[in-house]
Short mmCIF file of C-alpha atoms in Angstrom, two decimals:
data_model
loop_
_atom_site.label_atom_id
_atom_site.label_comp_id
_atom_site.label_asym_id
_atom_site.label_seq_id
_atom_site.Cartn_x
_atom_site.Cartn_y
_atom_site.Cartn_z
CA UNK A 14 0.00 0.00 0.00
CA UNK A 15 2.55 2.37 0.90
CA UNK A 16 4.50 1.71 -2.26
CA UNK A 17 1.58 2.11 -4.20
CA UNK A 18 1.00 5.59 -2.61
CA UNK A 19 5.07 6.43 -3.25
CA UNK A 20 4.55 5.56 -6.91
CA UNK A 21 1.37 7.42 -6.90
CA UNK A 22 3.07 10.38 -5.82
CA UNK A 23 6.36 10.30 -7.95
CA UNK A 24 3.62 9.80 -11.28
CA UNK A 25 1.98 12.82 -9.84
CA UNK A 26 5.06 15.01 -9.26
CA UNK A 27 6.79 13.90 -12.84
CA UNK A 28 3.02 14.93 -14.84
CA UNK A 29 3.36 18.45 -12.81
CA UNK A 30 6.77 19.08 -13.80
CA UNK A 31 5.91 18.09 -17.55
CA UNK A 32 2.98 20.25 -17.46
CA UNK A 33 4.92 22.90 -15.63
CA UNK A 34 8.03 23.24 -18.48
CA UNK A 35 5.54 23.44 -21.19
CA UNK A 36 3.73 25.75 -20.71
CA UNK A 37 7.09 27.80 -19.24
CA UNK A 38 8.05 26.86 -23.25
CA UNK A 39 4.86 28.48 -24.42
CA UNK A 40 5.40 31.65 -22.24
CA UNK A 41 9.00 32.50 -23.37
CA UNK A 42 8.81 35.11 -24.48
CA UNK A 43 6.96 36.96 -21.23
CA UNK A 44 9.85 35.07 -19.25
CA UNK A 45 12.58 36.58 -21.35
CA UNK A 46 11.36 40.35 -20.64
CA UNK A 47 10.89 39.57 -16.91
CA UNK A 48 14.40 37.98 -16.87
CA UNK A 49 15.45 41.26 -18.41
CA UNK A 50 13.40 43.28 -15.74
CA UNK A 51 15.08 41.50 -12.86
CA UNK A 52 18.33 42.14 -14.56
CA UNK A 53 18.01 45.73 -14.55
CA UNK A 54 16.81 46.02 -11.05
CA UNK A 55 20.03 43.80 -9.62
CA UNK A 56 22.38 45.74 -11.32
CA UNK A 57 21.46 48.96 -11.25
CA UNK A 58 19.11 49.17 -7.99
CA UNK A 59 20.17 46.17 -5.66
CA UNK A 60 24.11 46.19 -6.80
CA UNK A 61 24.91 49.71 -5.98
CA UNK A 62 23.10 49.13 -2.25
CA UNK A 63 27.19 47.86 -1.40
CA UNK A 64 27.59 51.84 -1.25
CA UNK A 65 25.23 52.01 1.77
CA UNK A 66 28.85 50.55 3.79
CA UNK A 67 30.76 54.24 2.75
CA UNK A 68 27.72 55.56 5.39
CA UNK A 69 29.97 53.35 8.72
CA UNK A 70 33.43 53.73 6.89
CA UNK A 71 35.75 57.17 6.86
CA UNK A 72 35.93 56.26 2.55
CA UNK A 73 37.85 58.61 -0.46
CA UNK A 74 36.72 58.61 -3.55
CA UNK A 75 40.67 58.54 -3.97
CA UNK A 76 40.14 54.43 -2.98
CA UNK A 77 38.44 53.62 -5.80
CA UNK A 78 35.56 50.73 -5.37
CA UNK A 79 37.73 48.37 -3.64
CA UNK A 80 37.86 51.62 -0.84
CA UNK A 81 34.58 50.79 0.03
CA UNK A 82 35.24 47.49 1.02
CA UNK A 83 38.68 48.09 2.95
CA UNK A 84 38.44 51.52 4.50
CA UNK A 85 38.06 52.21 8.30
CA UNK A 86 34.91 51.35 9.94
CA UNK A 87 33.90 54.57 11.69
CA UNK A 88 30.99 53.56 13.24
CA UNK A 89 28.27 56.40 13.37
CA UNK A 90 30.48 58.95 13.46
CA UNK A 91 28.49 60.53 10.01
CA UNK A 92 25.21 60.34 11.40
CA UNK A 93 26.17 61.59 14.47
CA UNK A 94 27.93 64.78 12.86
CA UNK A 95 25.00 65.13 10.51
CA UNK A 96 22.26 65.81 13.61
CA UNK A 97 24.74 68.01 15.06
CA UNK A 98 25.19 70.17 12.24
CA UNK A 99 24.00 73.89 12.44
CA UNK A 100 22.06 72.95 9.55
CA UNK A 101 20.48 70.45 10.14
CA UNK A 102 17.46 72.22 11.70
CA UNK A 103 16.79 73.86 8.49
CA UNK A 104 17.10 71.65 6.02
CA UNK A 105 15.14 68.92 7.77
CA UNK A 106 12.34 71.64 8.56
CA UNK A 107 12.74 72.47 4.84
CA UNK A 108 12.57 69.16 3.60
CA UNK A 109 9.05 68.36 5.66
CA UNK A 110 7.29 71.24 4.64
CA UNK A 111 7.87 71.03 1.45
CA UNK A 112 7.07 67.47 1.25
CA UNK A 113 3.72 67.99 3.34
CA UNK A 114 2.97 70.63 1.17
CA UNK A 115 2.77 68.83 -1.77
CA UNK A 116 0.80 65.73 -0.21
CA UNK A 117 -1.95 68.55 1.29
CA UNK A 118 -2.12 70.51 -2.23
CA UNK A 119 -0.77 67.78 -4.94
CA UNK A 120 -2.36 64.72 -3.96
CA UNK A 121 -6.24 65.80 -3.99
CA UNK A 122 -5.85 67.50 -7.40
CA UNK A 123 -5.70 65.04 -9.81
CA UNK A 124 -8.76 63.38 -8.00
CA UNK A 125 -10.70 66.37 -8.03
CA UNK A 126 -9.76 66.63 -11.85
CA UNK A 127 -10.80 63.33 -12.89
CA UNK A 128 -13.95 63.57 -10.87
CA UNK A 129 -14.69 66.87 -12.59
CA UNK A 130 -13.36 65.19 -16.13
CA UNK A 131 -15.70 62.29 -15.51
CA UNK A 132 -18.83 64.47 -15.38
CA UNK A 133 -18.34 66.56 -18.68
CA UNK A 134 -20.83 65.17 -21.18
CA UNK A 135 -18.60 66.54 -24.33
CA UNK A 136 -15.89 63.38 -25.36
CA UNK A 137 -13.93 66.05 -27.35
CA UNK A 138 -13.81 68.56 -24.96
CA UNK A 139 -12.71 65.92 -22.56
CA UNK A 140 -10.33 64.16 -24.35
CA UNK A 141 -9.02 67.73 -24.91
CA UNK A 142 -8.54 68.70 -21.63
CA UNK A 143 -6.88 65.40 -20.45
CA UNK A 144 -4.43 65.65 -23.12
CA UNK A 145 -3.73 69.44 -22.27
CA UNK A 146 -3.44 68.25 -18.27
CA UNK A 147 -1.60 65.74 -18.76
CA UNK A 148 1.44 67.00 -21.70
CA UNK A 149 3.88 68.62 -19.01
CA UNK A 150 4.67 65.11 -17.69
CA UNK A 151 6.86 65.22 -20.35
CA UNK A 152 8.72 68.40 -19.89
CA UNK A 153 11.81 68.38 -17.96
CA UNK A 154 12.31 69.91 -14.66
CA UNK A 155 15.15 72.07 -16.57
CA UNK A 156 12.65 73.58 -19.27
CA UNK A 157 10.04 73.62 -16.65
CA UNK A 158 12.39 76.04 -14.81
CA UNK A 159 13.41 77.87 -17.80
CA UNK A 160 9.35 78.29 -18.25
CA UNK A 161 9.08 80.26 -14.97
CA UNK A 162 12.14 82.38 -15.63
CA UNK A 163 10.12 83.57 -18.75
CA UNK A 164 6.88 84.10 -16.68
CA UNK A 165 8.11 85.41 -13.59
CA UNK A 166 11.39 86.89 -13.74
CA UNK A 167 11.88 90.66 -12.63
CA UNK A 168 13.84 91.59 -16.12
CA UNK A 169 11.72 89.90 -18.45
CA UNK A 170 9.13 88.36 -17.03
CA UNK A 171 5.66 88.40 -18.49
CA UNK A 172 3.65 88.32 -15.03
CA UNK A 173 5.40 91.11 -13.23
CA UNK A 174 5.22 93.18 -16.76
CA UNK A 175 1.45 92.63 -16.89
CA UNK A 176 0.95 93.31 -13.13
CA UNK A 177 3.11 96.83 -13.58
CA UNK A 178 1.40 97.72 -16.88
CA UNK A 179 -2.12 97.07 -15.21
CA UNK A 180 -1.07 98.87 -11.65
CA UNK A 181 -1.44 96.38 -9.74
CA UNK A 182 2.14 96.57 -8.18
CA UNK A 183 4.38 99.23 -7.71
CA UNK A 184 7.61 97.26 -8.79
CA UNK A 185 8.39 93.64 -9.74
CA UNK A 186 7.85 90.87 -7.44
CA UNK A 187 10.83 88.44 -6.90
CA UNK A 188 9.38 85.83 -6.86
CA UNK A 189 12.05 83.31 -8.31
CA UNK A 190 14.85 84.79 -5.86
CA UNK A 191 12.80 85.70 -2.60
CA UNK A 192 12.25 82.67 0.20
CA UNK A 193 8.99 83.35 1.11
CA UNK A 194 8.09 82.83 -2.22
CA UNK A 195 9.78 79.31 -2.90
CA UNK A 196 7.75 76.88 -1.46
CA UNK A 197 4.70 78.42 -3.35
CA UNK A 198 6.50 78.23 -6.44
CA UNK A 199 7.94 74.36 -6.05
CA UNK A 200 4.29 73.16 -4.94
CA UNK A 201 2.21 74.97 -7.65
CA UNK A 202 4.76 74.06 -10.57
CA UNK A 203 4.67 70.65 -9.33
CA UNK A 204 1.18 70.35 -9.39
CA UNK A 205 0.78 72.11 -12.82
CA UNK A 206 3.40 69.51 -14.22
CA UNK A 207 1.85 66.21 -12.82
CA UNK A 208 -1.51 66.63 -12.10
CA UNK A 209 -3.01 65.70 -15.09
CA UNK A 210 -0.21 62.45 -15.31
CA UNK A 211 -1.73 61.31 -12.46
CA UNK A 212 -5.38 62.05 -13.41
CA UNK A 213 -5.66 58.77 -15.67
CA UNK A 214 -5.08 56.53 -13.06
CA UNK A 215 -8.12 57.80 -11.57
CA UNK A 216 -9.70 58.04 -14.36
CA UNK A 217 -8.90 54.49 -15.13
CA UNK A 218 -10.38 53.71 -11.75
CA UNK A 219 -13.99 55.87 -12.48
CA UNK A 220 -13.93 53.81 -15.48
CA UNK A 221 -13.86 50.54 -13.82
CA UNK A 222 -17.17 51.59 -11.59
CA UNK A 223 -20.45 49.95 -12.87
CA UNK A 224 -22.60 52.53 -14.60
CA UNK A 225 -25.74 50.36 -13.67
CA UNK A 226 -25.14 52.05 -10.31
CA UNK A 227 -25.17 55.53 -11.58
CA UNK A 228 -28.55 54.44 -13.54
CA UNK A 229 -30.33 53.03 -10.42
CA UNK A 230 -29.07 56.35 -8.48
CA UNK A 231 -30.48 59.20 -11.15
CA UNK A 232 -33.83 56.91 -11.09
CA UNK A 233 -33.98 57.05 -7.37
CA UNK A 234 -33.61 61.04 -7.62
CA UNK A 235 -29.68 61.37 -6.74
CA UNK A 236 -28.35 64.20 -7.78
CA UNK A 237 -25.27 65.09 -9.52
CA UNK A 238 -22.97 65.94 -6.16
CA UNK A 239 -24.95 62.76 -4.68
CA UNK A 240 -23.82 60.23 -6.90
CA UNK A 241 -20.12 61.45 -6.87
CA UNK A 242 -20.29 61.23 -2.84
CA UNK A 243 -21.92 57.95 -2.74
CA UNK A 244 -21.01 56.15 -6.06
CA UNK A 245 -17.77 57.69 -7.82
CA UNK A 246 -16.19 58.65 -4.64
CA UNK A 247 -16.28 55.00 -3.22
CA UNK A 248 -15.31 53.31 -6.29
CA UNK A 249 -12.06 55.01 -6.59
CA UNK A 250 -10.94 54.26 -2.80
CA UNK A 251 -9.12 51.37 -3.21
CA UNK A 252 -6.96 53.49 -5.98
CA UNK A 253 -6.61 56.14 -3.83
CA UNK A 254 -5.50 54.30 -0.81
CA UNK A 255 -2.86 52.93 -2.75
CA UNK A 256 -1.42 56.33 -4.10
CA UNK A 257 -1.83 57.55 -0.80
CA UNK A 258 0.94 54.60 0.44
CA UNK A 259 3.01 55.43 -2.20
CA UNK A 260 3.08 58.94 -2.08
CA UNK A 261 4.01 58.58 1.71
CA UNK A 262 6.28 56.27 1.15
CA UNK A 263 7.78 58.87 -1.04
CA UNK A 264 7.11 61.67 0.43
CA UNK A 265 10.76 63.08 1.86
CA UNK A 266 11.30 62.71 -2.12
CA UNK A 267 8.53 64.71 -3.32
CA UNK A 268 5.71 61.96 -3.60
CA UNK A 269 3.47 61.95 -6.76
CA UNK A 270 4.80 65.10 -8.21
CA UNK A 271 8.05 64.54 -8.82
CA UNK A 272 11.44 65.33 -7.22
CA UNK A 273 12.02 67.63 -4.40
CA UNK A 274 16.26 67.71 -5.46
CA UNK A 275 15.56 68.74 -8.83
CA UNK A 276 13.33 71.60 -7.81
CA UNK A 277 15.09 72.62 -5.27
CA UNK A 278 18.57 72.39 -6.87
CA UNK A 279 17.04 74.45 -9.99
CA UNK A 280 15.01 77.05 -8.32
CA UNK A 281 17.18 77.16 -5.63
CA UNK A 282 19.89 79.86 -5.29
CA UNK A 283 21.88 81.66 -2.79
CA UNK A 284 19.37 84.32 -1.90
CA UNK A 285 15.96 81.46 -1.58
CA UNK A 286 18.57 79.27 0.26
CA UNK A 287 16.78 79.69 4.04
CA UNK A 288 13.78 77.56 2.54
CA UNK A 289 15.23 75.77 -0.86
CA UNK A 290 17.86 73.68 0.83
CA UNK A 291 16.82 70.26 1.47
CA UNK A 292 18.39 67.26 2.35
CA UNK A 293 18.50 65.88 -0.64
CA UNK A 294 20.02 69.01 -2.22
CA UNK A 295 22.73 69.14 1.19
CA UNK A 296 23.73 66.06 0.77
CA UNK A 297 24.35 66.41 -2.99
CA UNK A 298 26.64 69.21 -2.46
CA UNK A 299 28.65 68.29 0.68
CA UNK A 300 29.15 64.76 -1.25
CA UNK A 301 30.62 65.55 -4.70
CA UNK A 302 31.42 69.44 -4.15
CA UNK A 303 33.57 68.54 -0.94
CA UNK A 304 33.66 64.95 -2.07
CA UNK A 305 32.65 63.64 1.45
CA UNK A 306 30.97 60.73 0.18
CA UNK A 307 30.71 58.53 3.78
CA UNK A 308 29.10 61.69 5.07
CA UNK A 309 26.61 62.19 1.96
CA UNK A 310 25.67 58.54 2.12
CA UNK A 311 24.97 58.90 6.08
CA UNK A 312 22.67 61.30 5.27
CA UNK A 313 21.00 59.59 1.89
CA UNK A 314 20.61 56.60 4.78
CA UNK A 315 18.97 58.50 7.11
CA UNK A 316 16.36 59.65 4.59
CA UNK A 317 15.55 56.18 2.95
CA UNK A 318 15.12 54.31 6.23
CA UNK A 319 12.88 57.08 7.31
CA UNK A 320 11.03 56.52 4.10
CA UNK A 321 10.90 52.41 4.54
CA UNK A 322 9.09 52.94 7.81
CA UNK A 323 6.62 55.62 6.74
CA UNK A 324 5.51 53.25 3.75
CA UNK A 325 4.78 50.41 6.29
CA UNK A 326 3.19 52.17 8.88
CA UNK A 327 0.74 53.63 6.03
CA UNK A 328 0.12 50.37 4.47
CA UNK A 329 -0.85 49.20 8.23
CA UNK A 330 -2.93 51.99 9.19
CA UNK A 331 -4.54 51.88 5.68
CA UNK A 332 -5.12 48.45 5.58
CA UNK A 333 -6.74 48.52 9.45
CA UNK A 334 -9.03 51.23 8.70
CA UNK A 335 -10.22 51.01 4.92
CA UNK A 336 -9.21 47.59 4.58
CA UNK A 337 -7.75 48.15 1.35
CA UNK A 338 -3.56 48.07 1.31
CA UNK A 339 -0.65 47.76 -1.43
CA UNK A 340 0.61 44.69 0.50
#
């Protein structure tokens, strides 16, 4: 009996392997791009994590790669001279106001947009404005920059030369060099360049909502601001709940909208430095301007492990009180 069961087994297991390599043979292709994928990410995402060892070492760039492997172990001498810097008070502060910033004024707008998008009768007019919203995606952070130069410098600008030739000001506002100004002009830009990028995964999400539902609702006398609260509004919260993880996960980065370093690196200049330095930014210059790379990693350390536990604890929360959760 036993044997029997053994054999049993051993006919099952060799008809599941069989089964198993053909239709791996039939899926190839797929296997060859994900093989690809996987190759990418070990070499140029998991392979470079080695460099996380400059952060505990006293390392020169003057070492070469085998430096990072056979230079002193410092401990956390780094981290410790990174809290302690005069600094460091500003740039962190910097850093989380900016980033809240664009989570209180970034991360709403594209839902309001597709919500309003979903509710225009007119497909054209639609399909217009989505394409408009969504086009400076594309644009570099560089040109983006070289946009608002052309808008809002005080030489040339076209803003402060309408405001003067209308009266509205006395003299040019400075709005590209002043630091009250900066944090204004990194969240609106950002939202004007990814709003509408963002928009069509929402709109991807309205779209997967059963329109039987918004039938029964206009037949039970729901009006329009009715059937958004109580039909669209739920049917995109799984979607939003993720974006919401991810953007906090992110959000010492910039979140949805894009990068906090390149803004602030590119708007940023001596006079705007009280609020444009970040730590992104700090640690960019103190680690190939002074070539301090151990300290520059320390503080690129700091920030990602700070990010790893902000994108679990807001998968938890999110997944205890909506139930919904990217993992």
């Amino acid at each position: 009996m036993e044997l029997d069961t053994q054999v049993t087994r051993a006919a099952g297991t060799s008809v599941g392997q069989a089964q198993y390599w053909k239709r791996f043979k039939k899926q190839k292709t797929l296997h060859l791009f994900v093989g690809l994928g996987m190759i990418f990410l070990l070499i140029f995402a998991y392979t470079p994590m080695f460099g996380i060892l400059m952060a505990f070492k006293n390392y020169s760039i003057s070492m070469g790669i085998k430096g990072i492997f056979t230079s002193d172990w410092v401990g956390l001498k780094h981290f410790d001279e990174f809290v302690n810097d005069y600094q460091f008070g500003t740039i962190v502060r910097n850093t989380l106001v900016l980033s809240f910033l664009k989570v209180i004024f970034a991360f709403p707008a594209p839902i309001l947009l597709a919500i309003l998008l979903n509710e225009v009768k007119s497909l054209r007019y639609k399909r217009f404005v989505q394409t408009i919203s969504y086009l400076p995606h594309f644009i570099s952070w560089v040109v983006v920059v070289g946009i608002a130069f052309a808008f809002l410098s005080t030489d040339v600008g076209m803003v402060n030369k309408a405001l003067l030739g209308l009266g509205l000001i006395d003299k040019p506002l400075d709005i590209l060099t002043n630091p009250d100004y900066f944090w204004g002009l990194a969240v609106g830009s950002a939202v004007w360049k990814e709003m509408g990028w963002w928009t069509i995964i929402f709109l991807a999400a309205i779209a997967g909502i059963n329109p039987s539902l918004y039938e029964a609702a206009q037949i039970d006398g729901a009006g329009r601001l009715a059937r958004i609260r109580h039909i669209t509004f739920p049917g995109m919260k799984g979607t939003i709940v993720v974006v919401l993880i991810l953007t906090i996960g992110s959000i010492l980065g910039g979140g949805l909208v894009g990068s906090n370093f390149e803004q602030a690196f590119l708007f940023g200049n001596s006079i705007n430095n009280p609020t444009s330095e970040i730590v992104q930014t700090y640690a960019f210059k103190v680690g190939l301007r002074d070539g301090r790379f151990s300290y520059a990693a320390a503080i690129d350390l700091v920030q990602s492990v700070i990010s790893v536990v902000l994108i679990f604890s807001s998968n938890y929360i999110a997944k205890r009180t909506s139930g919904s959760s990217l993992f």
